[in-house]
Coordinates of C-alpha atoms in Angstrom, one line a residue:
Chain A
M5 CA 253.0 61.1 -84.5
Y6 CA 255.6 61.8 -81.9
E7 CA 257.8 59.5 -80.0
G8 CA 256.7 57.1 -77.3
A9 CA 255.2 58.4 -74.0
V10 CA 254.3 61.9 -75.4
Q11 CA 252.1 60.4 -78.2
D12 CA 250.5 58.1 -75.4
L13 CA 249.7 61.0 -73.4
I14 CA 248.2 62.8 -76.4
D15 CA 246.1 59.7 -77.0
E16 CA 244.9 59.5 -73.7
L17 CA 244.1 63.3 -73.4
G18 CA 242.2 63.0 -76.6
R19 CA 240.0 60.6 -75.2
L20 CA 238.6 63.0 -72.7
P21 CA 235.3 65.0 -73.2
G22 CA 235.6 68.3 -75.0
I23 CA 239.3 67.7 -75.7
G24 CA 240.2 67.9 -79.5
P25 CA 243.5 66.5 -80.9
K26 CA 244.9 70.1 -80.8
S27 CA 244.1 70.7 -77.2
A28 CA 245.4 67.5 -76.3
Q29 CA 248.8 68.1 -78.1
R30 CA 248.8 71.7 -76.3
I31 CA 248.2 70.0 -72.7
A32 CA 250.7 67.2 -73.3
F33 CA 253.5 69.6 -74.2
H34 CA 252.6 71.8 -71.2
L35 CA 252.8 69.0 -69.0
L36 CA 256.1 67.9 -70.6
Q37 CA 257.8 71.3 -70.0
T38 CA 256.2 71.8 -66.4
D39 CA 257.8 71.2 -63.1
P40 CA 257.9 67.5 -62.1
T41 CA 256.1 68.0 -58.8
E42 CA 253.2 69.9 -60.6
A43 CA 252.7 66.8 -63.0
R44 CA 253.0 64.6 -60.2
R45 CA 250.2 66.4 -58.2
L46 CA 248.0 66.2 -61.4
A47 CA 248.8 62.2 -61.6
D48 CA 248.2 62.0 -57.8
A49 CA 244.9 63.9 -58.1
I50 CA 243.6 61.4 -60.8
T51 CA 244.9 58.3 -59.0
R52 CA 243.3 59.4 -55.8
V53 CA 240.1 60.3 -57.3
K54 CA 239.8 56.8 -58.8
A55 CA 241.2 55.1 -55.4
T56 CA 238.9 56.9 -53.0
M57 CA 235.9 58.3 -54.8
R58 CA 232.6 56.3 -55.5
F59 CA 229.2 56.4 -56.0
C60 CA 226.8 56.8 -52.8
V61 CA 224.8 53.4 -52.6
Q62 CA 221.5 55.6 -51.8
C63 CA 221.4 58.3 -54.3
H64 CA 224.3 57.4 -57.1
N65 CA 226.1 60.9 -56.4
V66 CA 229.8 61.1 -56.0
S67 CA 230.7 60.2 -52.6
Q68 CA 233.9 59.7 -50.5
A69 CA 232.1 57.1 -48.3
E70 CA 229.3 54.6 -48.9
H71 CA 226.8 57.1 -48.4
C72 CA 227.4 60.9 -49.4
R73 CA 227.1 63.8 -47.2
I74 CA 223.4 64.7 -48.6
C75 CA 222.2 61.3 -47.7
L76 CA 223.7 61.1 -44.2
D77 CA 222.5 64.6 -43.1
P78 CA 219.6 64.3 -40.8
R79 CA 218.5 68.0 -41.2
R80 CA 217.2 67.1 -44.8
D81 CA 213.6 66.6 -45.7
D82 CA 213.0 62.8 -46.3
T83 CA 209.6 63.6 -48.2
L84 CA 211.2 65.5 -51.2
L85 CA 213.1 63.6 -53.7
C86 CA 214.6 65.1 -56.5
V87 CA 215.7 63.4 -59.6
V88 CA 218.3 64.4 -61.6
E89 CA 220.6 63.2 -64.7
E90 CA 224.0 63.8 -63.4
P91 CA 226.1 64.7 -60.2
R92 CA 226.9 68.1 -61.6
D93 CA 223.0 68.6 -61.6
V94 CA 223.1 68.1 -57.8
V95 CA 225.9 70.7 -57.4
A96 CA 223.8 73.3 -59.5
I97 CA 220.6 72.8 -57.4
E98 CA 222.5 72.9 -54.3
R99 CA 223.9 76.2 -55.2
T100 CA 220.3 77.7 -54.9
R101 CA 220.1 76.6 -51.2
E102 CA 216.2 76.4 -52.1
F103 CA 215.8 72.6 -51.9
R104 CA 216.3 71.0 -48.8
G105 CA 215.2 67.4 -49.8
R106 CA 217.1 64.6 -50.9
Y107 CA 218.6 63.5 -54.6
H108 CA 218.5 60.6 -56.7
V109 CA 221.0 60.6 -59.5
L110 CA 220.0 58.7 -62.8
G111 CA 223.4 58.6 -64.4
G112 CA 222.1 60.0 -67.6
A113 CA 219.0 60.3 -69.8
I114 CA 217.1 57.8 -72.0
S115 CA 218.8 57.9 -75.5
P116 CA 218.3 54.9 -77.8
I117 CA 220.9 56.4 -80.1
D118 CA 223.4 56.2 -77.4
G119 CA 222.1 52.5 -76.4
I120 CA 220.6 53.9 -72.9
G121 CA 217.5 52.7 -71.9
P122 CA 215.7 52.5 -68.4
D123 CA 217.5 49.6 -67.5
Q124 CA 221.0 51.4 -67.9
L125 CA 219.9 54.1 -65.7
H126 CA 219.1 54.0 -61.8
I127 CA 215.6 53.8 -62.0
R128 CA 215.0 50.2 -60.5
E129 CA 217.0 51.8 -57.5
L130 CA 214.6 54.7 -57.4
V131 CA 211.7 52.5 -57.1
L132 CA 213.4 50.7 -54.3
R133 CA 213.9 53.9 -52.5
L134 CA 210.3 55.0 -52.8
D135 CA 209.4 51.6 -51.2
A136 CA 211.6 52.3 -48.5
E137 CA 211.5 56.0 -47.8
P138 CA 208.5 58.3 -46.8
V139 CA 208.7 60.2 -50.2
A140 CA 205.7 62.2 -50.9
E141 CA 206.7 64.1 -53.9
V142 CA 209.2 63.3 -56.6
I143 CA 210.6 66.3 -58.5
L144 CA 211.7 65.3 -62.2
A145 CA 214.5 67.7 -62.7
T146 CA 216.0 66.3 -65.9
N147 CA 217.2 68.5 -68.5
P148 CA 214.6 70.6 -70.7
N149 CA 215.9 68.7 -73.9
V150 CA 214.2 66.2 -76.0
E151 CA 216.1 63.3 -74.0
G152 CA 215.4 64.6 -70.7
E153 CA 211.7 65.4 -71.5
A154 CA 211.3 61.7 -72.7
T155 CA 213.1 60.5 -69.4
A156 CA 210.8 62.7 -67.3
S157 CA 207.8 61.3 -69.4
Y158 CA 209.0 57.8 -68.5
L159 CA 209.3 58.3 -64.9
S160 CA 205.9 60.1 -64.5
R161 CA 204.3 57.2 -66.1
L162 CA 206.1 54.7 -63.7
L163 CA 205.5 57.1 -60.6
A164 CA 201.8 57.1 -61.4
T165 CA 201.5 53.2 -61.2
L166 CA 203.3 53.7 -58.0
E167 CA 200.8 56.4 -56.8
V168 CA 203.5 58.8 -55.8
R169 CA 203.2 62.7 -56.6
A170 CA 205.4 63.8 -59.3
T171 CA 206.3 67.2 -60.3
R172 CA 208.3 68.9 -63.3
L173 CA 210.5 71.9 -63.0
A174 CA 209.1 74.8 -64.8
S175 CA 210.8 76.0 -67.8
G176 CA 210.7 80.0 -68.7
L177 CA 212.5 83.1 -68.2
P178 CA 215.5 83.8 -66.8
V179 CA 215.4 86.0 -63.6
G180 CA 216.7 89.3 -63.6
G181 CA 216.8 89.7 -67.3
D182 CA 214.6 91.9 -69.6
L183 CA 212.1 90.2 -71.7
D184 CA 213.5 91.4 -74.8
Y185 CA 217.0 89.7 -73.9
A186 CA 215.1 86.3 -73.8
D187 CA 215.6 84.1 -76.7
E188 CA 212.6 83.3 -78.6
V189 CA 212.3 79.6 -77.5
T190 CA 212.4 80.3 -74.1
L191 CA 210.0 83.3 -74.4
G192 CA 207.5 80.9 -76.3
R193 CA 207.8 78.3 -73.6
A194 CA 207.2 80.7 -70.8
F195 CA 204.0 81.9 -72.7
S196 CA 202.6 78.2 -73.0
G197 CA 203.6 77.7 -69.3
R198 CA 201.8 80.8 -68.1
R199 CA 199.7 80.7 -65.0
D200 CA 197.2 82.6 -63.1
V201 CA 198.1 85.1 -60.6
G202 CA 196.6 85.1 -57.3
I203 CA 194.7 88.1 -56.1
Chain B
M18 CA 211.4 96.9 -96.5
L19 CA 214.1 98.5 -98.9
L20 CA 217.6 97.2 -99.3
R21 CA 219.5 100.4 -99.4
R22 CA 223.3 99.2 -99.8
I23 CA 225.1 96.2 -100.1
E24 CA 228.9 95.9 -99.5
L25 CA 230.9 92.9 -99.9
T26 CA 234.4 92.3 -99.2
D27 CA 236.2 89.2 -100.3
V28 CA 233.1 87.4 -101.0
R29 CA 233.2 84.8 -103.7
S30 CA 234.4 86.7 -106.8
Y31 CA 234.4 90.0 -105.3
D32 CA 237.4 91.8 -103.5
H33 CA 235.4 95.1 -102.5
V34 CA 232.4 96.5 -103.9
S35 CA 229.5 98.6 -102.6
L36 CA 226.2 99.1 -104.5
D37 CA 223.4 101.7 -103.4
L38 CA 219.8 100.4 -104.3
E39 CA 216.5 102.4 -104.8
A40 CA 213.1 101.2 -104.5
G41 CA 211.5 99.3 -107.3
V42 CA 213.5 97.2 -109.7
T43 CA 217.4 96.8 -110.3
L44 CA 218.5 94.7 -112.9
L45 CA 222.1 93.2 -112.7
V46 CA 223.2 92.3 -116.5
G47 CA 226.3 90.4 -117.2
R48 CA 227.4 87.4 -119.2
N49 CA 227.1 84.1 -117.4
A50 CA 230.0 83.3 -114.7
Q51 CA 230.7 86.8 -114.0
G52 CA 229.2 87.0 -110.5
K53 CA 225.7 88.0 -110.5
T54 CA 224.4 85.1 -108.6
N55 CA 227.2 85.7 -106.1
L56 CA 225.6 88.9 -104.9
L57 CA 222.4 87.5 -104.5
E58 CA 223.7 84.6 -102.8
A59 CA 225.4 86.9 -100.3
V60 CA 222.2 88.9 -99.6
H61 CA 220.3 85.6 -99.1
R62 CA 222.9 84.2 -96.7
L63 CA 222.8 87.5 -94.6
A64 CA 219.0 87.2 -94.7
T65 CA 218.2 83.5 -93.9
G66 CA 221.4 82.1 -92.3
S67 CA 222.2 79.8 -95.2
S68 CA 223.2 80.0 -98.9
H69 CA 220.8 78.5 -101.6
R70 CA 223.7 76.9 -103.1
V71 CA 225.9 75.6 -100.8
A72 CA 226.2 74.1 -97.2
G73 CA 228.5 75.9 -95.0
D74 CA 230.1 79.5 -95.2
A75 CA 233.6 78.3 -96.1
P76 CA 232.8 78.4 -100.2
L77 CA 231.5 81.9 -99.7
V78 CA 234.7 83.3 -98.6
R79 CA 237.0 84.5 -101.8
A80 CA 239.6 81.9 -102.5
G81 CA 242.9 82.5 -100.6
C82 CA 241.1 84.8 -98.0
E83 CA 240.5 84.1 -94.5
L84 CA 237.4 86.5 -94.0
G85 CA 234.9 87.5 -96.1
V86 CA 232.4 90.3 -95.2
I87 CA 228.8 91.0 -96.0
R88 CA 227.3 94.5 -95.1
C89 CA 223.8 95.4 -95.8
R90 CA 222.0 98.6 -94.8
L91 CA 218.3 98.7 -95.0
E92 CA 215.2 100.7 -94.4
T93 CA 212.2 99.2 -92.8
D94 CA 208.5 100.4 -93.5
D95 CA 208.5 102.6 -90.7
G96 CA 211.4 104.5 -92.0
R97 CA 214.3 103.3 -89.7
E98 CA 217.6 102.6 -90.9
R99 CA 219.2 99.1 -89.6
R100 CA 222.4 97.5 -90.5
V101 CA 223.5 93.9 -90.5
E102 CA 227.2 92.7 -90.9
L103 CA 228.4 89.2 -91.2
E104 CA 231.9 88.2 -91.1
L105 CA 232.4 84.8 -92.7
A106 CA 235.2 82.9 -91.9
S107 CA 236.7 80.2 -94.3
G108 CA 238.5 78.1 -91.6
T109 CA 237.2 77.2 -88.0
R110 CA 236.6 80.4 -86.6
R111 CA 232.8 81.2 -86.0
T112 CA 231.0 83.7 -88.2
R113 CA 230.7 87.1 -86.5
T114 CA 227.3 88.9 -86.7
R115 CA 226.8 92.5 -85.9
V116 CA 223.2 94.0 -86.2
D117 CA 223.0 98.0 -86.0
G118 CA 226.7 97.9 -85.1
Q119 CA 226.2 95.7 -81.9
Q120 CA 227.6 92.1 -82.0
V121 CA 225.0 89.6 -81.3
R122 CA 225.0 86.6 -79.0
R123 CA 223.6 84.1 -81.6
A124 CA 223.6 84.3 -85.3
A125 CA 219.9 83.7 -85.3
D126 CA 219.3 87.0 -83.7
A127 CA 220.3 88.4 -86.8
L128 CA 218.1 86.3 -89.1
G129 CA 214.9 88.0 -90.6
V130 CA 216.2 91.6 -89.8
L131 CA 216.6 91.7 -93.6
R132 CA 213.8 89.6 -95.3
V133 CA 214.1 88.1 -98.9
V134 CA 212.5 85.9 -101.2
L135 CA 214.6 84.4 -103.5
F136 CA 213.7 82.5 -106.8
A137 CA 216.4 80.7 -108.4
P138 CA 216.3 78.1 -111.3
E139 CA 216.9 75.2 -108.8
D140 CA 213.5 76.2 -107.3
T141 CA 211.7 74.4 -109.8
A142 CA 212.6 71.1 -107.7
I143 CA 209.6 72.3 -105.3
V144 CA 207.2 71.2 -108.3
R145 CA 208.9 68.6 -109.8
G146 CA 211.2 67.0 -106.9
E147 CA 210.4 64.4 -104.4
P148 CA 207.9 65.4 -101.3
S149 CA 211.1 66.2 -99.2
E150 CA 211.7 69.2 -101.5
R151 CA 208.2 70.6 -100.5
R152 CA 208.5 69.9 -97.1
R153 CA 211.8 71.9 -97.1
F154 CA 210.2 74.7 -98.9
L155 CA 207.5 75.0 -96.3
D156 CA 210.0 74.3 -93.3
D157 CA 212.5 77.0 -94.4
L158 CA 209.8 79.5 -95.1
L159 CA 208.4 78.9 -91.5
A160 CA 211.8 79.0 -89.9
Q161 CA 212.3 82.5 -91.5
R162 CA 208.9 83.8 -90.4
R163 CA 209.4 82.6 -86.7
P164 CA 212.7 81.3 -85.2
A165 CA 210.7 79.1 -82.7
Y166 CA 209.8 77.0 -85.7
A167 CA 213.3 76.2 -86.3
A168 CA 213.6 75.0 -82.7
A169 CA 210.6 72.8 -82.8
R170 CA 211.8 71.3 -86.1
A171 CA 215.2 70.4 -84.2
D172 CA 213.2 68.7 -81.4
Y173 CA 211.1 66.8 -83.7
D174 CA 214.3 65.5 -85.8
R175 CA 216.0 64.4 -82.6
A176 CA 212.9 62.8 -81.1
L177 CA 212.5 61.0 -84.4
R178 CA 216.0 59.7 -84.7
Q179 CA 215.5 58.1 -81.1
R180 CA 212.4 56.7 -81.9
N181 CA 213.7 55.0 -85.0
Q182 CA 216.7 53.8 -83.2
L183 CA 214.3 52.2 -80.5
L184 CA 212.2 50.5 -83.4
R185 CA 215.5 49.4 -85.3
D186 CA 216.8 48.0 -81.8
A187 CA 213.5 46.3 -81.1
R188 CA 213.4 44.5 -84.8
A189 CA 217.0 43.4 -84.2
G190 CA 216.0 41.7 -81.1
R191 CA 218.4 43.9 -79.0
L192 CA 215.8 44.8 -76.5
P193 CA 213.8 43.1 -73.8
A194 CA 210.3 42.9 -75.2
G195 CA 207.4 43.4 -73.3
G196 CA 206.5 46.1 -70.8
T197 CA 209.8 48.1 -70.9
F198 CA 209.8 48.6 -74.7
T199 CA 206.1 49.3 -74.9
T200 CA 206.7 52.1 -72.3
A201 CA 209.9 53.3 -73.9
L202 CA 208.4 53.7 -77.3
E203 CA 205.1 55.3 -75.6
V204 CA 207.6 57.9 -74.4
W205 CA 209.4 58.5 -77.6
T206 CA 206.0 58.7 -79.5
E207 CA 204.7 61.4 -77.0
Q208 CA 207.8 63.6 -77.7
V209 CA 207.3 62.9 -81.4
V210 CA 203.6 64.0 -81.2
A211 CA 204.4 67.1 -79.2
A212 CA 206.8 68.5 -81.4
G213 CA 205.2 67.1 -84.7
A214 CA 202.1 68.8 -83.7
Q215 CA 203.7 72.1 -83.7
L216 CA 205.3 71.5 -87.0
I217 CA 201.9 70.3 -88.6
A218 CA 199.9 73.3 -87.2
A219 CA 202.4 75.7 -88.6
R220 CA 202.6 74.1 -92.1
V221 CA 198.8 73.7 -92.3
A222 CA 198.3 77.5 -91.5
A223 CA 201.2 78.5 -93.9
V224 CA 199.7 76.2 -96.6
R225 CA 196.1 77.8 -96.0
T226 CA 197.7 81.5 -96.4
L227 CA 200.1 80.6 -99.3
A228 CA 197.1 79.1 -101.5
P229 CA 195.1 82.2 -102.5
P230 CA 198.2 84.1 -103.6
T231 CA 199.9 81.1 -105.0
D232 CA 196.5 80.8 -107.2
R233 CA 196.6 84.4 -108.2
F234 CA 200.2 84.7 -109.4
Y235 CA 199.9 81.3 -111.3
R236 CA 197.0 82.7 -113.1
E237 CA 198.9 85.8 -113.8
L238 CA 202.0 83.9 -115.1
A239 CA 200.5 80.9 -116.9
D240 CA 199.2 80.7 -120.6
R241 CA 196.1 78.7 -119.6
P242 CA 194.9 80.3 -116.1
E243 CA 193.8 77.0 -114.2
P244 CA 193.1 76.9 -110.7
V245 CA 196.0 75.7 -108.6
G246 CA 195.4 73.7 -105.7
L247 CA 197.3 73.3 -102.6
V248 CA 196.5 70.3 -100.4
Y249 CA 198.7 69.4 -97.0
R250 CA 198.1 65.8 -96.5
S251 CA 199.4 64.5 -93.4
T252 CA 200.0 61.2 -91.8
A253 CA 197.9 62.8 -88.8
G254 CA 194.7 62.4 -91.0
A255 CA 192.6 65.3 -90.0
A256 CA 195.0 68.2 -90.9
T257 CA 194.7 69.0 -94.5
A258 CA 194.2 72.2 -96.1
T259 CA 193.1 73.0 -99.5
S260 CA 193.0 76.2 -101.8
G261 CA 189.3 76.2 -101.4
A262 CA 189.3 76.1 -97.6
D263 CA 187.9 79.3 -96.4
D264 CA 189.1 78.7 -92.8
A265 CA 192.3 80.7 -92.5
R266 CA 192.8 80.0 -88.7
V267 CA 195.6 78.0 -87.2
P268 CA 194.3 74.4 -87.2
D269 CA 193.5 73.0 -83.5
P270 CA 197.0 71.4 -82.1
S271 CA 194.8 68.9 -80.0
A272 CA 193.0 67.7 -83.2
I273 CA 196.6 67.2 -84.7
V274 CA 197.7 65.4 -81.5
A275 CA 194.8 62.9 -81.5
G276 CA 195.3 62.6 -85.1
L277 CA 198.9 61.6 -84.8
R278 CA 198.2 59.2 -81.8
D279 CA 195.6 57.4 -84.0
G280 CA 198.0 57.2 -86.8
F281 CA 200.4 55.6 -84.5
V282 CA 197.9 53.3 -83.3
A283 CA 197.0 52.2 -86.6
R284 CA 200.2 51.7 -87.8
A285 CA 202.0 50.0 -84.8
E286 CA 202.5 46.6 -86.3
E287 CA 203.7 48.0 -89.3
E288 CA 206.4 50.3 -87.6
R289 CA 207.4 47.3 -85.7
A290 CA 208.1 45.2 -88.7
R291 CA 209.7 47.8 -90.7
G292 CA 211.7 49.3 -87.7
L293 CA 210.7 52.8 -88.7
T294 CA 208.5 55.9 -87.7
L295 CA 205.8 56.0 -90.3
V296 CA 203.6 58.7 -88.9
G297 CA 204.6 62.3 -88.4
P298 CA 205.4 65.5 -90.4
H299 CA 208.5 63.8 -91.8
R300 CA 206.0 61.7 -94.0
D301 CA 203.6 64.4 -94.7
E302 CA 202.9 65.9 -98.5
L303 CA 202.2 69.1 -99.9
E304 CA 200.3 68.2 -103.0
L305 CA 200.4 70.7 -105.7
S306 CA 197.9 70.3 -108.6
I307 CA 197.0 72.4 -111.7
G308 CA 193.4 72.0 -112.9
A309 CA 192.5 68.5 -112.2
L310 CA 196.0 67.1 -112.6
P311 CA 198.9 66.5 -109.9
A312 CA 201.5 69.2 -111.0
R313 CA 204.3 66.4 -110.3
G314 CA 204.6 64.2 -113.2
Y315 CA 202.0 66.1 -115.4
A316 CA 203.0 69.6 -115.8
S317 CA 204.8 71.0 -118.5
H318 CA 208.3 72.6 -118.6
G319 CA 206.4 76.1 -118.6
E320 CA 203.8 75.1 -116.1
V321 CA 206.5 73.8 -113.6
W322 CA 208.3 77.3 -113.8
S323 CA 204.9 79.2 -113.5
L324 CA 204.0 77.4 -110.5
A325 CA 207.3 77.4 -108.8
L326 CA 207.5 81.1 -109.3
A327 CA 204.0 81.4 -108.2
L328 CA 204.7 79.7 -105.0
K329 CA 207.8 81.8 -104.3
L330 CA 206.1 85.0 -104.7
A331 CA 203.4 83.9 -102.4
T332 CA 205.8 83.8 -99.7
D333 CA 206.0 87.5 -99.7
V334 CA 202.5 87.5 -98.5
L335 CA 203.3 84.9 -95.5
L336 CA 206.2 86.9 -94.6
A337 CA 204.5 90.0 -94.7
E338 CA 202.0 88.7 -92.1
V339 CA 204.6 89.4 -89.3
G340 CA 206.5 92.4 -90.2
D341 CA 207.8 94.2 -93.3
R342 CA 207.4 92.8 -96.7
P343 CA 210.5 91.1 -98.1
V344 CA 212.9 92.1 -101.0
V345 CA 212.4 89.7 -103.9
L346 CA 215.5 88.3 -105.6
L347 CA 214.9 86.8 -109.1
D348 CA 218.0 84.8 -110.1
D349 CA 218.2 84.2 -113.8
V350 CA 214.6 83.6 -114.1
F351 CA 213.5 85.5 -117.3
A352 CA 215.8 83.6 -119.6
E353 CA 213.7 80.7 -119.0
L354 CA 210.4 82.1 -119.8
D355 CA 208.7 82.7 -123.1
E356 CA 207.9 86.1 -124.1
V357 CA 204.4 86.3 -123.0
R358 CA 205.5 84.9 -119.5
R359 CA 208.1 87.4 -119.3
E360 CA 205.6 90.0 -119.6
R361 CA 203.6 88.8 -116.9
L362 CA 206.4 88.0 -114.5
A363 CA 207.1 91.7 -115.2
T364 CA 203.6 92.9 -114.2
A365 CA 204.0 91.0 -111.0
C366 CA 207.4 92.5 -110.2
R367 CA 206.0 96.0 -110.4
G368 CA 203.8 95.0 -107.4
F369 CA 206.5 94.3 -105.2
D370 CA 208.4 97.1 -103.2
Q371 CA 212.0 96.0 -104.4
V372 CA 213.1 93.7 -106.6
L373 CA 216.6 92.6 -107.7
V374 CA 216.8 90.6 -111.2
T375 CA 219.9 89.1 -112.7
A376 CA 220.0 88.4 -116.4
A377 CA 222.5 87.6 -119.0
V378 CA 220.6 89.4 -121.7
E379 CA 219.3 92.7 -120.9
A380 CA 216.4 92.5 -123.5
D381 CA 215.0 89.3 -121.8
V382 CA 213.7 91.5 -119.0
P383 CA 210.7 93.9 -120.1
L384 CA 211.3 96.0 -116.8
A385 CA 212.3 99.6 -116.2
G386 CA 214.5 100.4 -113.7
S387 CA 218.1 100.7 -112.5
R388 CA 221.0 98.9 -114.5
V389 CA 224.0 97.6 -113.1
E390 CA 226.6 95.9 -115.3
V391 CA 228.5 93.0 -114.0
T392 CA 231.9 92.1 -115.4
L393 CA 234.7 89.7 -114.3
D394 CA 238.0 91.3 -114.8
A395 CA 241.1 89.6 -113.9
G396 CA 239.2 87.0 -111.9
V397 CA 237.3 89.9 -109.9
T398 CA 234.0 91.2 -110.3
R399 CA 233.1 94.8 -110.9
L400 CA 229.8 96.5 -110.9
R401 CA 229.2 99.6 -113.1
P402 CA 225.8 101.3 -112.7
R403 CA 224.5 102.7 -116.1
E404 CA 222.5 106.1 -116.4
P405 CA 219.9 106.7 -115.3
G406 CA 220.6 104.7 -112.1
P407 CA 221.9 104.6 -108.7
T408 CA 225.1 106.5 -107.9
G409 CA 227.9 105.7 -105.7
V410 CA 229.0 102.4 -106.9
E411 CA 232.7 101.9 -106.6
G412 CA 235.2 98.8 -107.2
A413 CA 238.1 99.8 -105.4
A414 CA 240.8 97.3 -105.8

């Protein structure tokens, strides 16, 4: 245990995701030795993000205003809606520059172990959006793991009752790689998800 | 496949040894607690990714050392030389794995390069232990055969935990009843069914492949050559396999999916009441029988040994289906058998490409082949080959 403020800082840093006790200690001592203006900049960034950033009322992505930039962009296709787990998934899909529709961020995936059911996610809001917006296709882009698949499965049932077309992202081989570099599980999934090629 | 050379540095009781091996039988002789099992354990760890004695790598590193290195050189059936090297850490550092001199991205990529079947005294639990022991026997075997099986098993365990949590929450009244719960449960049932059907299909296929050679080995080993039965009794109903089944194909996954779904419908109320998933491969049983009687609870000491050994030897056939025949490792087995059974096991051993055997008393093992003496000297194990035998064994300090 260290004295006073240093220990407080270590404790706070240690509560952040991905930071263990040793890293927390290293960061705390780095900040202690660093230039005051630099430490101030970090403190300001944290204060500012809490004061100015919020979640878009429409898609629940992080946003500086009531609506995020994507929801306000008139060039976006209103008929396509991509459902993702987290804001970082929006960033990943945006980097592809393939998708020109809109997003809906669930805020996680269904996971009873973590106490997260459909009611803890922005699913009710999704249903309201489908009612209000001219969506023709919902793309379920949750993660290809057990929780993500369960969430996609839950949503596909829900969407079927609403008579909205739902699609799921394909899983398979990474592009630009060789077959023999793909791990067995990915290659196996790609096999079971193979499709006819047009002639 | 043949194991050509083993090198250990700071592993268990070894500081540094290397041992060159030939095809056929190699007998490691030494009194108890000299380090014979440590050698087989190291080979098993390199081949399968885990020790048969402990969880985690730390105990495998020699006391007081930071790193332990296991190196094996092997020769495949088509004559290629391959090398696998593991650098085990006693601390938090990750294990480093090299295959043919190249570092691999994931440790799993090195599994199955060297293939082994190990039989140790602990393995009699497969016959006399709880059903979970027999499920683990099948699961470990299938994971060694096909890495995708290990992934399906991890998915299954995860989905099962989620579904159990949901059922527990519902029983404790922590969930809104009605529509939401029913849909949520259906969703998790679907995940459990999808991964579970893969596990069951693979296990049933494995049991069908294992049954004939297990029966054959048992008749070779046992005093009374009674027929051995292997029945996979699944909570999915339809998916069972017996030694008498002549249908060796992989079972139809859609039939298993349907069987699992029916099972969940039939036991829905019981699941709600107990807050537990009652259908799926985690509740399935591999039933073993000798003659007309179940092996568990009825088999004699000798019969338990013969059957456990027959099952292990039969895994050679399953692994050889996809690739080279494995190297057979027999740890301290002969001492537990009577003279007649020893002779029979020796006959079975002559049918394998390469066998490594440990024994405290050389006369217990009626097998010709190389002899290596294993002795502990001031806390460090030394290996000394005896003529006529392999050369090139060093025990440098």
